[in-house]
Amino acid sequence: MAIKSIFIFISLLFISNLSHGKETERNGEMVNITAFGEGRCTDTSFWMKWHWLPMWRMLGSTGRINFDYHPYGIKTTCVDSDDGDDVKCECHHGERECLLNQLQACVIEALPNFEEYMEIVTCIQGKQNITMASEACFEGPTKLDRTKMMECAQSRHGRKLFSDQENLVSQIAPEMDWVPWILINGKRYKEAEEDLWQFLCDKFIDPRPIHCPKKIVY
Ligand SMILES: *[C@@H]1O[C@H](CO)[C@@H](O)[C@H](O)[C@H]1NC(C)=O
Ligand SMILES: *[C@@H]1O[C@H](CO)[C@@H](O)[C@H](O)[C@H]1NC(C)=O
């Protein structure tokens, strides 16, 4: 008799937890992730392919993830032209990296929702140059016009979109000395580079979504 009551009690507890879990998952706090990276940086490329996209595939359905990507990294300097009408930037991995970053910035401007831009930005990432990127990345269901995006990447507007991110870096990531540089709710976590999905599950998304791997004790 006693054992049966305990069983019923535990079942009720489990059921109430489950429904409570669903409720909080829907209404729970958003997790705000902001990342900075460089178009020719292999660590950024790796992170996008093996952490960013897979994380979204696994945790996107929780409705709890906000994301913001900025193609702007370290060892980058931009100076305004003499007439103040244009800007000239130098990038960590050279001229073609600036162009790749500019192409990514143009895509992000055209598709402000990260769910829409993340696949294309990841495709552009790490390509030899913008010609290679434009050939590979504007096929398929995207509504973006390849010619327009290529023009944007090489225009004053594209350079401005790119260089404007310098201000954001000085506001929210002044200590950035590495990319990818990942902020979660405004704070930088190195762990988010190495194991984004696991780290979000373990530290930020409570109650734990069913898609999460086993918890790691840090
Ligand atoms: C882009 O890279 C490809 C492959 O390395 C090369 O064949 C092509 O000439 C490059 N284009 C430009 C504009 O640099
Ligand atoms: C996340 O961003 C949203 C919208 O920008 C904001 O309202 C919320 O306070 C942020 N949450 C945290 C934990 O920073």
XYZ file of C-alpha atoms and ligand atoms in Angstrom:
246
model
C 0.000 0.000 0.000
C 2.714 2.433 1.069
C 4.790 1.541 -1.972
C 1.841 2.152 -4.249
C 1.244 5.619 -2.736
C 4.863 6.527 -3.197
C 4.645 5.403 -6.792
C 1.564 7.567 -7.376
C 3.217 10.481 -5.642
C 6.324 10.161 -7.786
C 4.241 9.874 -10.952
C 2.315 13.014 -10.085
C 5.537 14.836 -9.332
C 6.915 13.728 -12.697
C 3.799 14.768 -14.592
C 3.634 18.142 -12.889
C 7.325 18.669 -13.609
C 6.832 17.853 -17.254
C 4.009 20.303 -17.763
C 5.775 22.891 -15.693
C 8.862 22.299 -17.836
C 6.974 22.976 -21.034
C 5.511 26.148 -19.630
C 8.850 27.608 -18.566
C 10.511 26.524 -21.770
C 8.005 28.558 -23.706
C 7.936 31.512 -21.382
C 11.452 31.285 -20.050
C 14.171 33.852 -20.421
C 15.786 34.255 -23.779
C 19.471 33.481 -24.070
C 21.192 36.248 -26.028
C 24.252 35.132 -27.938
C 26.455 37.615 -29.783
C 29.431 36.401 -31.782
C 32.265 38.144 -33.612
C 34.377 36.463 -36.260
C 36.620 36.912 -39.298
C 35.913 35.666 -42.828
C 39.286 33.909 -43.298
C 39.800 32.702 -39.736
C 39.772 28.901 -39.559
C 38.633 28.863 -35.915
C 35.638 30.993 -36.845
C 34.874 28.706 -39.804
C 35.113 25.614 -37.637
C 32.904 27.127 -34.949
C 30.203 28.111 -37.408
C 30.045 24.699 -39.059
C 30.407 22.518 -35.989
C 28.893 24.614 -33.217
C 26.685 27.418 -34.424
C 24.558 25.547 -37.017
C 24.314 22.280 -35.028
C 23.396 24.193 -31.862
C 20.553 25.878 -33.724
C 19.344 22.586 -35.178
C 19.184 21.081 -31.706
C 18.028 24.011 -29.591
C 16.223 26.301 -32.029
C 12.866 24.675 -31.304
C 13.095 25.726 -27.655
C 12.381 29.272 -28.826
C 14.900 30.443 -26.284
C 17.859 31.446 -28.452
C 18.510 34.954 -29.765
C 21.504 35.316 -32.012
C 23.525 38.099 -33.445
C 26.588 37.630 -35.656
C 29.133 40.329 -36.466
C 31.772 39.781 -39.152
C 34.373 41.915 -37.435
C 37.475 40.659 -35.713
C 40.828 41.568 -34.292
C 43.786 43.296 -35.951
C 41.351 45.285 -38.046
C 41.702 48.990 -38.577
C 39.479 51.302 -40.503
C 40.193 54.913 -41.368
C 37.863 57.406 -42.969
C 38.925 58.786 -46.319
C 39.983 62.433 -46.437
C 36.621 63.703 -47.603
C 34.929 61.548 -44.939
C 32.847 59.942 -47.667
C 34.378 56.494 -47.639
C 36.351 54.242 -45.362
C 39.424 52.090 -45.901
C 39.901 48.997 -43.757
C 42.713 46.558 -43.223
C 41.802 43.106 -41.991
C 43.628 40.445 -40.000
C 43.878 38.101 -43.011
C 44.187 40.722 -45.690
C 42.101 42.378 -48.343
C 40.053 39.345 -49.360
C 39.017 38.882 -45.743
C 37.647 42.431 -45.641
C 35.629 41.614 -48.753
C 34.289 38.371 -47.265
C 33.358 40.212 -44.077
C 31.660 42.887 -46.162
C 29.709 40.273 -48.115
C 28.561 38.718 -44.824
C 27.605 42.160 -43.501
C 25.560 42.808 -46.663
C 23.741 39.486 -46.269
C 22.987 40.258 -42.624
C 21.638 43.655 -43.587
C 19.414 42.102 -46.250
C 18.155 39.304 -43.985
C 18.191 40.735 -40.467
C 16.753 37.606 -38.855
C 19.597 35.269 -37.905
C 17.510 32.205 -38.716
C 17.539 33.386 -42.312
C 21.144 34.512 -42.605
C 23.065 31.935 -40.585
C 23.322 29.299 -43.338
C 24.475 31.797 -45.980
C 26.906 33.536 -43.652
C 28.361 30.134 -42.751
C 28.632 29.245 -46.431
C 30.532 32.464 -47.223
C 32.786 31.919 -44.228
C 36.298 30.672 -45.056
C 35.898 30.820 -48.854
C 38.961 31.764 -50.944
C 37.445 35.056 -51.999
C 34.042 36.652 -52.614
C 33.867 35.304 -56.166
C 34.106 31.744 -54.861
C 31.626 32.589 -52.099
C 29.097 34.117 -54.448
C 29.267 31.113 -56.753
C 28.689 28.707 -53.880
C 26.316 30.524 -51.559
C 23.511 32.199 -53.440
C 21.983 29.112 -54.978
C 18.878 27.531 -53.571
C 15.951 28.947 -51.663
C 17.555 32.283 -50.736
C 15.779 35.318 -52.087
C 19.040 37.223 -52.276
C 20.276 38.474 -55.591
C 23.873 37.402 -56.160
C 24.778 40.426 -58.278
C 23.339 42.864 -55.744
C 25.156 41.178 -52.881
C 28.459 41.261 -54.799
C 27.983 44.931 -55.584
C 27.154 45.658 -51.953
C 30.281 43.827 -50.731
C 32.512 45.984 -52.914
C 30.716 49.274 -52.393
C 31.173 52.160 -50.024
C 27.979 51.021 -48.331
C 29.448 47.543 -47.734
C 32.666 49.008 -46.340
C 30.610 51.217 -44.046
C 28.435 48.337 -42.833
C 31.620 46.492 -41.983
C 33.539 49.345 -40.373
C 30.546 50.501 -38.315
C 30.906 47.356 -36.239
C 34.077 48.787 -34.752
C 31.884 50.936 -32.495
C 29.932 47.946 -31.337
C 33.144 46.129 -30.471
C 34.325 49.026 -28.365
C 30.967 49.111 -26.577
C 30.285 45.447 -25.881
C 33.547 43.579 -26.523
C 36.401 45.973 -25.725
C 38.622 43.119 -24.517
C 38.288 41.068 -27.687
C 41.701 39.587 -28.526
C 40.568 36.396 -30.231
C 37.901 35.177 -32.631
C 35.407 33.682 -32.561
C 34.545 35.863 -29.578
C 31.274 34.772 -28.051
C 29.153 36.672 -25.576
C 26.238 35.054 -23.801
C 23.917 37.536 -22.156
C 26.667 40.099 -22.517
C 29.527 38.116 -20.982
C 32.343 36.381 -22.852
C 32.645 32.613 -22.372
C 35.550 30.688 -23.841
C 33.564 27.460 -23.260
C 31.024 28.632 -25.846
C 33.732 28.295 -28.500
C 34.609 24.778 -27.556
C 31.238 23.234 -26.862
C 28.426 25.677 -27.525
C 25.508 23.277 -27.414
C 26.613 21.508 -24.243
C 27.471 24.778 -22.530
C 24.079 26.350 -23.266
C 22.316 23.219 -22.026
C 24.337 23.065 -18.841
C 24.411 26.707 -17.909
C 21.671 28.700 -19.577
C 18.574 26.775 -20.556
C 16.597 25.723 -17.555
C 14.594 23.487 -17.556
C 16.908 21.340 -19.618
C 15.534 20.643 -23.096
C 15.153 16.980 -24.053
C 17.646 17.417 -26.934
C 20.466 18.202 -24.523
C 23.372 15.819 -23.994
C 24.272 14.545 -20.541
C 25.280 17.283 -18.171
C 28.986 17.964 -17.635
C 30.118 19.193 -14.258
C 32.414 22.153 -14.840
C 39.294 33.509 -56.249
O 39.851 32.275 -55.862
C 39.895 31.321 -56.928
C 40.370 30.000 -56.328
O 41.525 30.150 -55.577
C 40.816 31.834 -58.023
O 40.833 30.918 -59.086
C 40.300 33.189 -58.494
O 41.205 33.746 -59.437
C 40.130 34.150 -57.328
N 39.481 35.348 -57.809
C 39.904 36.549 -57.459
C 39.099 37.680 -57.998
O 40.860 36.727 -56.742
C 17.990 39.429 -24.208
O 17.584 40.349 -25.206
C 16.249 40.782 -25.041
C 15.852 41.571 -26.270
O 16.893 42.316 -26.781
C 16.162 41.575 -23.752
O 14.845 42.056 -23.561
C 16.540 40.651 -22.593
O 16.564 41.375 -21.381
C 17.910 40.030 -22.826
N 18.126 38.999 -21.807
C 19.263 38.858 -21.131
C 19.281 37.780 -20.115
O 20.235 39.565 -21.339
